[in-house]
Coordinates of C-alpha atoms and ligand atoms in Angstrom, one line a residue:
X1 CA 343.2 3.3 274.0
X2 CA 340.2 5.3 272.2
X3 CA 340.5 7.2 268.7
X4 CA 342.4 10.3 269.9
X5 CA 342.9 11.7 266.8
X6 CA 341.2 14.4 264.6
X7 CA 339.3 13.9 261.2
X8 CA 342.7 15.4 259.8
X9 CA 344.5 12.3 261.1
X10 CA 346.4 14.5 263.7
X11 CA 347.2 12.6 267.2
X12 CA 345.7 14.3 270.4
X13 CA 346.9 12.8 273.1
X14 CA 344.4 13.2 276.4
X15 CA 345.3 15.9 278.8
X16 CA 345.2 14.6 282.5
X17 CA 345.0 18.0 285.3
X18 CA 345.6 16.6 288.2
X19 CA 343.6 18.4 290.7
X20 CA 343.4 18.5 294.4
X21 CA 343.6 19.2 298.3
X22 CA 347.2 20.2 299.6
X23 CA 348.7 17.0 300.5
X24 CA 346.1 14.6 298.5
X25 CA 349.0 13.3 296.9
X26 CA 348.9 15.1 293.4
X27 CA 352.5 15.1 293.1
X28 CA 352.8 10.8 294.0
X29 CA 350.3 9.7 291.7
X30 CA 351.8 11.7 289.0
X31 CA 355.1 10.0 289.7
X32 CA 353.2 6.4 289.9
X33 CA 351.3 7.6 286.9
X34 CA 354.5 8.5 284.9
X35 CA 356.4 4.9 285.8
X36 CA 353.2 3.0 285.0
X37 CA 353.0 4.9 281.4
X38 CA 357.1 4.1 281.0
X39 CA 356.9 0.4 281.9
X40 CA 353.8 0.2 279.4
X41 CA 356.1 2.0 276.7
X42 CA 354.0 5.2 276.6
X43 CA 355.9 7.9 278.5
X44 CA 354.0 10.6 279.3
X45 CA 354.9 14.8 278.5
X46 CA 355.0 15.9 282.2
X47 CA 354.2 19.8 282.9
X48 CA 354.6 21.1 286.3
X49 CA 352.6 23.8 287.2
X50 CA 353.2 24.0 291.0
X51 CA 356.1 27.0 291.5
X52 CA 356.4 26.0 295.2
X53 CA 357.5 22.3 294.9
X54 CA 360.8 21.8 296.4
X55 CA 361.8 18.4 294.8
X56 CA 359.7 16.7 292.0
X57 CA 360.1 12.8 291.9
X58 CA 360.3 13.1 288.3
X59 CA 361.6 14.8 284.9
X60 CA 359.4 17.2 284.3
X61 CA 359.5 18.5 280.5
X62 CA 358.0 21.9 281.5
X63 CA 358.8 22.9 284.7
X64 CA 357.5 26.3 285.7
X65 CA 359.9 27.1 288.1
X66 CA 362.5 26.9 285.2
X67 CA 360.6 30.1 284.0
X68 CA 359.3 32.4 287.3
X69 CA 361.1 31.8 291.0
X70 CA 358.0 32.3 293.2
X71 CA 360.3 33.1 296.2
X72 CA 361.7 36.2 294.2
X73 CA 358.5 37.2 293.0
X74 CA 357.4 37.2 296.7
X75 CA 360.2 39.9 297.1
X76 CA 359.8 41.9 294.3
X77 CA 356.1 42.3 294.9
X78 CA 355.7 41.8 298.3
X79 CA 353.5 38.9 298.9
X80 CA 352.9 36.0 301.7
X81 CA 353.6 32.5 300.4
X82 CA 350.2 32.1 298.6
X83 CA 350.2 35.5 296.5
X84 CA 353.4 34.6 295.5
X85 CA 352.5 31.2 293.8
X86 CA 349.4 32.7 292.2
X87 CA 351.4 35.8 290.9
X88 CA 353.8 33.3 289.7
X89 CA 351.2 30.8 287.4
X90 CA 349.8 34.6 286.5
X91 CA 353.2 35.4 285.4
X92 CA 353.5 32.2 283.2
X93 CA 350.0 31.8 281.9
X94 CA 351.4 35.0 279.9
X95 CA 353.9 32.3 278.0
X96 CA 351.0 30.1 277.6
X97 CA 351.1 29.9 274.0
X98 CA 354.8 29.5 274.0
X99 CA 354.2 26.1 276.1
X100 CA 350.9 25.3 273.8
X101 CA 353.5 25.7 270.7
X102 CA 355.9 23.0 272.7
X103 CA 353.0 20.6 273.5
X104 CA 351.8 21.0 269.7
X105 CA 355.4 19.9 268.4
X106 CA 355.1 16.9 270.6
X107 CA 351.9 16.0 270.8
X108 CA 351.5 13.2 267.3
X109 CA 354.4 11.0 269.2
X110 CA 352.3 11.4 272.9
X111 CA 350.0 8.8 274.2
X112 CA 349.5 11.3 277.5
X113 CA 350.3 14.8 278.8
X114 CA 350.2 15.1 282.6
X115 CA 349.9 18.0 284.4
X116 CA 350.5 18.6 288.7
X117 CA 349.0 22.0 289.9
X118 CA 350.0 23.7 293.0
X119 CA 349.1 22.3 296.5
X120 CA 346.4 25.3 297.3
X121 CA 343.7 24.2 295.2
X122 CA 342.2 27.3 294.7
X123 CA 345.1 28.7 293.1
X124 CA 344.8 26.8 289.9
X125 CA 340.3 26.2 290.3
X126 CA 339.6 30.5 291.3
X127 CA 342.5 31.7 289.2
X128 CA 342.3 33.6 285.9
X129 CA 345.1 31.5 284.9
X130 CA 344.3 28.4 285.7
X131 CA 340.9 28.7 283.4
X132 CA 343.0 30.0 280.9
X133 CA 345.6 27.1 281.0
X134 CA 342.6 24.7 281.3
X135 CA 340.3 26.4 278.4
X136 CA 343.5 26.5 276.5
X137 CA 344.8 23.3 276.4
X138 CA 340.6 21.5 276.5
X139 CA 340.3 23.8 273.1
X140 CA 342.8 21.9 271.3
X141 CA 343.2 18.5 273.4
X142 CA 341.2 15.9 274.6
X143 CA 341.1 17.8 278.9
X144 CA 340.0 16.2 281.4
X145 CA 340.3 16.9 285.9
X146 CA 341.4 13.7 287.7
X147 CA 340.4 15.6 291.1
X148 CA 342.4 13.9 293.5
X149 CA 341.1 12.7 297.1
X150 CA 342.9 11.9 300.2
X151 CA 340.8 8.9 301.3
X152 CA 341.4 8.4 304.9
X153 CA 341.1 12.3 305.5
X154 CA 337.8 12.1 303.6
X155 CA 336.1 9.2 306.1
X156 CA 334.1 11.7 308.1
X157 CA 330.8 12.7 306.6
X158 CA 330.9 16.3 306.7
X159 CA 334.4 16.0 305.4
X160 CA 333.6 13.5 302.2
X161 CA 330.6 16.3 301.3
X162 CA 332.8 19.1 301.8
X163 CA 335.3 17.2 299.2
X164 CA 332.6 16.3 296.7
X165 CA 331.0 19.8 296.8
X166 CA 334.3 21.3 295.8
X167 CA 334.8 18.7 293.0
X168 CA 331.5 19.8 292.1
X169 CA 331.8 23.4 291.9
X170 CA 335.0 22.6 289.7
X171 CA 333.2 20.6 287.3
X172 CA 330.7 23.3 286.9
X173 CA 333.0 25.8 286.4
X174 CA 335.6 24.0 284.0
X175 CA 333.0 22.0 282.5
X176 CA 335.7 19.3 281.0
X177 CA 335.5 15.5 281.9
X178 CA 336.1 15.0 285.6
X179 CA 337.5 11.6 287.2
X180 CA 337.6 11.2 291.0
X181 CA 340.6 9.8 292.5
X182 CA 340.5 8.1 295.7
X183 CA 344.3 8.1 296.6
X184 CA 346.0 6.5 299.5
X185 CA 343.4 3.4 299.2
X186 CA 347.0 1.4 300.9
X187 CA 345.5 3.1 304.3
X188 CA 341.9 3.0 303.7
X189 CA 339.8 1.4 300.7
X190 CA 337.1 4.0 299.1
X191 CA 334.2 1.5 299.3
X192 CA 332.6 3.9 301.9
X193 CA 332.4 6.5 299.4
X194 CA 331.0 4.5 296.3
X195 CA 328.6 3.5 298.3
X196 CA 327.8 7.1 300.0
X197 CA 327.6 7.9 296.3
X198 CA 325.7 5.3 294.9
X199 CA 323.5 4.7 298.0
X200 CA 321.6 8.0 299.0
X201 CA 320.3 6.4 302.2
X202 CA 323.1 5.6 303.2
X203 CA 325.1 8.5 303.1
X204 CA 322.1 9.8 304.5
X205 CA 322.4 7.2 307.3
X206 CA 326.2 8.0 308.1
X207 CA 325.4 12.2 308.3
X208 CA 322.7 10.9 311.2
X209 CA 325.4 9.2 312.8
X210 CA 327.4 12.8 312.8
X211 CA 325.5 15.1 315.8
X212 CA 327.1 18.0 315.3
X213 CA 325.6 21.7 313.8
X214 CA 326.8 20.4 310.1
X215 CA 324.9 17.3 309.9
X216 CA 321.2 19.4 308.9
X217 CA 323.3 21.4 306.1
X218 CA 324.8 18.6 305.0
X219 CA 321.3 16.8 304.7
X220 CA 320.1 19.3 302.4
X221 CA 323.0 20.2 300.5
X222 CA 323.4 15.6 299.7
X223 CA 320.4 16.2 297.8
X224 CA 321.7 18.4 295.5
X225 CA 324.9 16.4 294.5
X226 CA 323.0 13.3 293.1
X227 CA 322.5 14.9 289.9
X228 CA 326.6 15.8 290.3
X229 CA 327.7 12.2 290.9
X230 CA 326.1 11.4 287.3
X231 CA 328.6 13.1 285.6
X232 CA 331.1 11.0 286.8
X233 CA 334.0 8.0 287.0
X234 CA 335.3 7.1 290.0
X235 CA 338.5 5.1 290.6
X236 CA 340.4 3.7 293.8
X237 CA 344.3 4.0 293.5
X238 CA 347.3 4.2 295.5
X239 CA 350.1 6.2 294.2
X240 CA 352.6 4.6 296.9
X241 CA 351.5 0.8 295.7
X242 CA 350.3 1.2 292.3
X243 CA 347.3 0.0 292.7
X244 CA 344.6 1.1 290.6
X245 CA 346.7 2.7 287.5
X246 CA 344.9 0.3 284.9
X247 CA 341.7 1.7 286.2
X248 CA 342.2 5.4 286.4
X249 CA 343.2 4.3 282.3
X250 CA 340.2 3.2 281.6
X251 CA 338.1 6.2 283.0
X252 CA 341.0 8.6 281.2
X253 CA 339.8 6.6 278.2
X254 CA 336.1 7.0 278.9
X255 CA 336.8 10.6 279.2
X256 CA 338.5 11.1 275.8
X257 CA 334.8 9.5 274.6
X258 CA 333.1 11.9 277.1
X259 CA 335.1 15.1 275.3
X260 CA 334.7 14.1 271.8
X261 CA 331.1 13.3 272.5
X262 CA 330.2 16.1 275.0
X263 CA 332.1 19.1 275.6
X264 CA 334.2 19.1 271.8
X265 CA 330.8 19.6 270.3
X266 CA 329.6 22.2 272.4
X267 CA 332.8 24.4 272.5
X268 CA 332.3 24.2 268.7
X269 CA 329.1 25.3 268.8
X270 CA 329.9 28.3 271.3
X271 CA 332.8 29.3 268.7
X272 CA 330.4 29.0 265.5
X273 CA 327.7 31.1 268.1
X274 CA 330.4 33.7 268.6
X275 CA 331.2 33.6 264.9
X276 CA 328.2 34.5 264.3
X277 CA 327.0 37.1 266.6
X278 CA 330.8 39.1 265.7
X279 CA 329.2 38.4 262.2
X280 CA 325.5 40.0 263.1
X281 CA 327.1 42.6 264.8
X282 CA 329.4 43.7 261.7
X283 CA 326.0 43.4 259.5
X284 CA 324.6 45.9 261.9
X285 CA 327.0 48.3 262.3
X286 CA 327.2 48.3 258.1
X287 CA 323.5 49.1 257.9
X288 CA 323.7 51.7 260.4
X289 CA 326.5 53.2 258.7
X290 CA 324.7 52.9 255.9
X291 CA 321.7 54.7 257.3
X292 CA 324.2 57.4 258.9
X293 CA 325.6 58.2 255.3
X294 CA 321.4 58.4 253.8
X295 CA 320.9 60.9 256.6
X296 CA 323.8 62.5 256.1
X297 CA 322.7 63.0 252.1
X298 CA 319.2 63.9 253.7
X299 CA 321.1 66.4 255.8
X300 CA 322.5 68.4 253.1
X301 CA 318.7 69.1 251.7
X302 CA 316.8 69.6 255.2
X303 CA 316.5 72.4 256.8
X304 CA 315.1 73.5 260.0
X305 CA 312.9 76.8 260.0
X306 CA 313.4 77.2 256.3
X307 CA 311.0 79.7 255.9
X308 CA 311.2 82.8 254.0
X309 CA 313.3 85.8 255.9
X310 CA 314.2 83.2 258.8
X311 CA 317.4 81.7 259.3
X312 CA 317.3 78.3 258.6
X313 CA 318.9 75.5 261.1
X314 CA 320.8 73.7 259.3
X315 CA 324.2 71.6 259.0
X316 CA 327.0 70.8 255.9
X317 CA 325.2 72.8 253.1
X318 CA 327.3 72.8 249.6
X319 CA 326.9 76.7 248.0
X320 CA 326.1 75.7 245.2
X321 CA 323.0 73.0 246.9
X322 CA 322.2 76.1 249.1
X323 CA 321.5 78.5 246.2
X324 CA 319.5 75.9 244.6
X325 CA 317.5 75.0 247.8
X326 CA 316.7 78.5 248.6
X327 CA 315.7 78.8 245.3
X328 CA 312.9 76.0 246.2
X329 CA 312.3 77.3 248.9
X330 CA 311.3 80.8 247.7
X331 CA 309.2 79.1 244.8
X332 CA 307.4 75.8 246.3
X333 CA 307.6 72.7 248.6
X334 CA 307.1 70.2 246.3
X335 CA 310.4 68.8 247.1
X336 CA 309.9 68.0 250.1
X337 CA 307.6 65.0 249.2
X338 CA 310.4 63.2 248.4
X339 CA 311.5 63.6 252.4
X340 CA 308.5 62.5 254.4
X341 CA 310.3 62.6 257.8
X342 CA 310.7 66.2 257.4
X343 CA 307.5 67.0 255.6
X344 CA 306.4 68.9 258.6
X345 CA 308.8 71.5 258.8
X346 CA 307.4 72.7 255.5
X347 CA 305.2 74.7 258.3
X348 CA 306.8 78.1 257.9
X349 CA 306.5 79.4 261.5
X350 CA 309.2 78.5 264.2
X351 CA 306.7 76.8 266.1
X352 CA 305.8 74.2 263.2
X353 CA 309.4 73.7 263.1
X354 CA 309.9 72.9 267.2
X355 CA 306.9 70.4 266.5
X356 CA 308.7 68.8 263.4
X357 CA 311.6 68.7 265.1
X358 CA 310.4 66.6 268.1
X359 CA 308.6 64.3 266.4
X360 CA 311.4 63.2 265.0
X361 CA 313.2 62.9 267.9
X362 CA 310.5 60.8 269.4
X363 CA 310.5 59.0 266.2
X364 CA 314.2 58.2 266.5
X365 CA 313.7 57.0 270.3
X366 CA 311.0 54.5 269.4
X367 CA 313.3 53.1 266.4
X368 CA 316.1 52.6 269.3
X369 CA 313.9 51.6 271.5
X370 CA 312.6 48.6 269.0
X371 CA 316.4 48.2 267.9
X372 CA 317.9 47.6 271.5
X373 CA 314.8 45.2 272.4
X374 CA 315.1 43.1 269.0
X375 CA 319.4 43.0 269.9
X376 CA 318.2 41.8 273.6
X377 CA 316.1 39.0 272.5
X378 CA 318.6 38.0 270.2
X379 CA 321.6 38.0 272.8
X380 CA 318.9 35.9 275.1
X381 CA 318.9 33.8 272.2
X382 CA 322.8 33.4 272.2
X383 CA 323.6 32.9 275.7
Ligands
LIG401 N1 350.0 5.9 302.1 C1 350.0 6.7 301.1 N2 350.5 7.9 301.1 C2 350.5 8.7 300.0 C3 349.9 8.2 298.8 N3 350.0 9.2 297.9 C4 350.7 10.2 298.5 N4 351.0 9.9 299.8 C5 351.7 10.7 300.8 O1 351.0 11.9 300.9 C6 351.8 13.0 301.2 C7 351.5 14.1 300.2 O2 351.8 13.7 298.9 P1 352.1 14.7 297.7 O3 352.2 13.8 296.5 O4 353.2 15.6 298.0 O5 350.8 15.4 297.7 P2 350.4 16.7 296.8 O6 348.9 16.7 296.7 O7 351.2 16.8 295.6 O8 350.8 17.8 297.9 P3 350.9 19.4 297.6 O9 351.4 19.6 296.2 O10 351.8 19.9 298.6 O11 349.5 19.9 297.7 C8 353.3 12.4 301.0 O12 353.8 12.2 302.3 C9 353.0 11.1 300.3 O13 354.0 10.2 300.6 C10 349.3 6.9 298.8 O14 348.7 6.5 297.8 N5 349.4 6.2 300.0
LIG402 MG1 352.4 18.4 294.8

C-alpha cells in the first residue's frame, strides 16, 4: 500500500465511490471487494448510500436507510420512486458531518472506506448531495470514483461511448481520481475496450461497422475522449469470481499517488485562493470604511450653496462647528484649500454650486468605475 498518511502522522485511509449504471453491479463488487479486504486482514468501513436497496450482501457500518426510509419520504412528500431516493440522500447529506465525525474516529485503524451509491446514477453524479458527500469526504481523505461498467452491456459501440462519455463528464465534474471498472469480465473479457481505448483506429473501425444515425456523432464525439482516457486506470474484474481484486488495488493505490500529487495540492491552493480573496475583500471594505468615516469628517465642514443670505445644503452640522463655519464663511474662503474636492462651491451663486456638485458626482462614478474594473481583473485573476 502507498503512504496514506499526513505530515502529522495521521492515517488516511483511501475513499473508494463506487459509481455506476443501475445494475452494473455496484453493490457485488462491493461485497467481493469487502471479503477480499477481510481475507487479506484489512476490513474495510462500508457506507451505504443507496436508500432503495432491499437486501445488502454485507454489514454495512453506515447504512442510510438506518437514518431516512425513502418509502415514507415518498409519502410524506409525494414523490415517484426516483424523487424519493434523491430527497432521501438530500435528507442525509444534512447529517453529513455527523457521519464525517464517525469516519474520523475510525479512520487511523482503516486500510479502506467503501462506499455503494444508489442504482440511478444521476442521483449521486447531478445531485447537490452527492458533490457535497464527495467534496466532503475528498477534502479530508484520499477520494477516488471506481466508475463501474457492465461489460457485456457495453459491447456495442454506441453503447461503450455513451458509457465513457458519462464517466467523462463525471470526472470533470468531481475532479477526484477516477478508476474504470469493467465488471462481469466471467461473461465477457474487456480487451475490446482497452483496445477501443488505446487504439483510436480501431474504435474508429468498430463505429464503421455500426450503420445506424449514431455512428457520425459518435465519430466526432471519439475524438474528443482521447485526451479523457489519459486521466485514467482501467481494471478488468468480476465481482461474482473475484477476479481482478489485486488489480483494482493497485490502481486504488495509484490513485492515493494521483490525489496526494494532483488534486490535494490544488484544493489547497483553491482554499489558500479563497483565504485570500475573503482576506482582500475585508482589506477593502476597511479602507472604504475608512474613506466613508474621512467624508463623513469632510461632511461636517462642506457645505453646498454656502453663500451669504442662501441656505446652505448641508448634512450632520455640530452648533458649535456651524457658528464657527458661518463665521468663515462671512469672513473668507481660505479654508476651503484644505478641501480641494469642494473648492468649487466656494462660487457663491447656486449655479456654481449645481456645477460643483456634479463634478463630483462624475468624479465619484469614474473612481467606481476604476474600482469595479481593478476588482474584475482581479477576480479574473482568481478563478
Ligand atoms: N456474471 C456476473 N454477474 C454479475 C457480476 N456482478 C454483478 N452481477 C450481477 O448483476 C446484477 C446486478 O448487480 P448489483 O450488484 O445489484 O448491481 P448494482 O449496480 O448494485 O445495481 P443497482 O444498485 O440496482 O443499480 C446481479 O444480478 C448480479 O448478480 C459479475 O461480475 N458477473
Ligand atoms: Mg446496488
Amino acid at each position: 500500500m502507498s503512504d496514506n498518511t499526513t505530515t502529522a502522522g495521521e492515517k488516511r485511509p483511501p475513499v473508494i465511490l463506487c459509481i455506476g449504471m443501475a445494475g452494473s453491479g455496484k453493490t457485488t463488487f462491493m461485497q467481493r471487494l469487502n471479503a477480499h479486504l477481510h481475507t487479506k486482514k484489512q476490513p474495510p468501513y462500508i457506507l451505504n448510500l443507496d436508500p432503495a436497496v432491499a437486501a445488502l450482501p454485507f454489514s454495512a457500518n453506515i447504512d442510510i436507510r438506518d437514518t431516512v426510509n425513502y418509502k415514507e419520504v415518498m409519502k410524506q412528500y409525494n414523490l415517484g420512486p426516483n424523487g424519493g431516493i434523491l430527497t432521501a440522500l438530500n435528507l442525509f447529506t444534512t447529517k453529513f458531518d455527523q457521519v464525517l465525525g464517525f469516519i474520523d474516529k475510525r479512520a487511523p485503524s482503516l486500510d479502506y472506506i467503501l462506499v455503494d451509491t444508489p442504482g440511478q446514477i444521476e442521483i449521486f453524479t447531478w445531485s447537490a448531495s452527492g458533490s457535497i458527500i464527495t467534496d466532503t469526504l475528498a477534502a479530508t481523505y484520499p477520494t477516488m470514483i471506481a466508475y463501474i461498467i457492465d461489460t457485456p452491456r457495453t459491447a456495442a459501440p454506441a453503447t461503450f461511448m455513451s458509457n465513457m462519455l458519462y464517466a467523462c463528464s463525471i470526472l470533470y465534474k468531481t475532479k477526484v481520481p477516477f478508476i474504470l471498472v469493467f465488471n462481469k469480465t466471467d461473461v465477457k473479457p474487456h480487451d475490446f475496450a482497452v483496445e477501443w481505448m488505446t487504439d483510436f483506429e480501431s474504435f474508429q473501425e468498430a463505429l464503421q461497422k455500426d450503420k445506424t444515425y449514431m455512428s457520425s456523432l459518435m465519430n466526432s464525439m471519439s475524438l474528443v475522449l482521447d485526451e479523457f482516457y489519459s486521466h485514467l486506470k482501467v481494471v478488468g474484474v468480476s465481482a461474482v469470481t473475484g477476479a481482478g481484486m489485486d488489480d483494482f488495488l493497485k490502481a486504488v493505490d495509484e490513485a492515493v499517488v494521483e490525489y496526494n500529487q494532483e488534486y490535494k495540492p490544488e484544493l489547497e491552493r483553491v482554499l489558500e485562493e479563497r483565504r485570500k480573496k475573503k482576506e482582500a475583500d475585508k482589506e477593502e471594505q476597511m479602507a472604504r470604511l475608512m474613506k466613508d468615516m474621512a467624508m463623513e469628517e469632510k461632511g461636517k465642514e462642506v457645505k453646498f450653496g454656502a453663500s451669504k443670505g442662501k441656505t446652505p445644503l448641508r448634512g450632520n452640522v455640530d452648533e458649535d462647528e456651524e457658528e464657527d463655519e458661518d463665521d468663515d464663511d462671512d469672513d473668507d474662503y481660505g479654508e476651503f484649500e484644505r478641501r480641494p474636492r469642494y473648492r468649487r462651491e466656494v462660487d457663491s451663486d447656486e449655479e456654481g454650486d449645481l456645477e460643483a456638485y456634479k463634478a463630483d458626482m462624475e468624479e465619484r462614478r469614474a473612481r467606481s468605475e476604476e474600482e469595479s474594473l481593478k476588482r474584475f481583473i482581479s477576480g479574473q485573476r482568481l478563478e
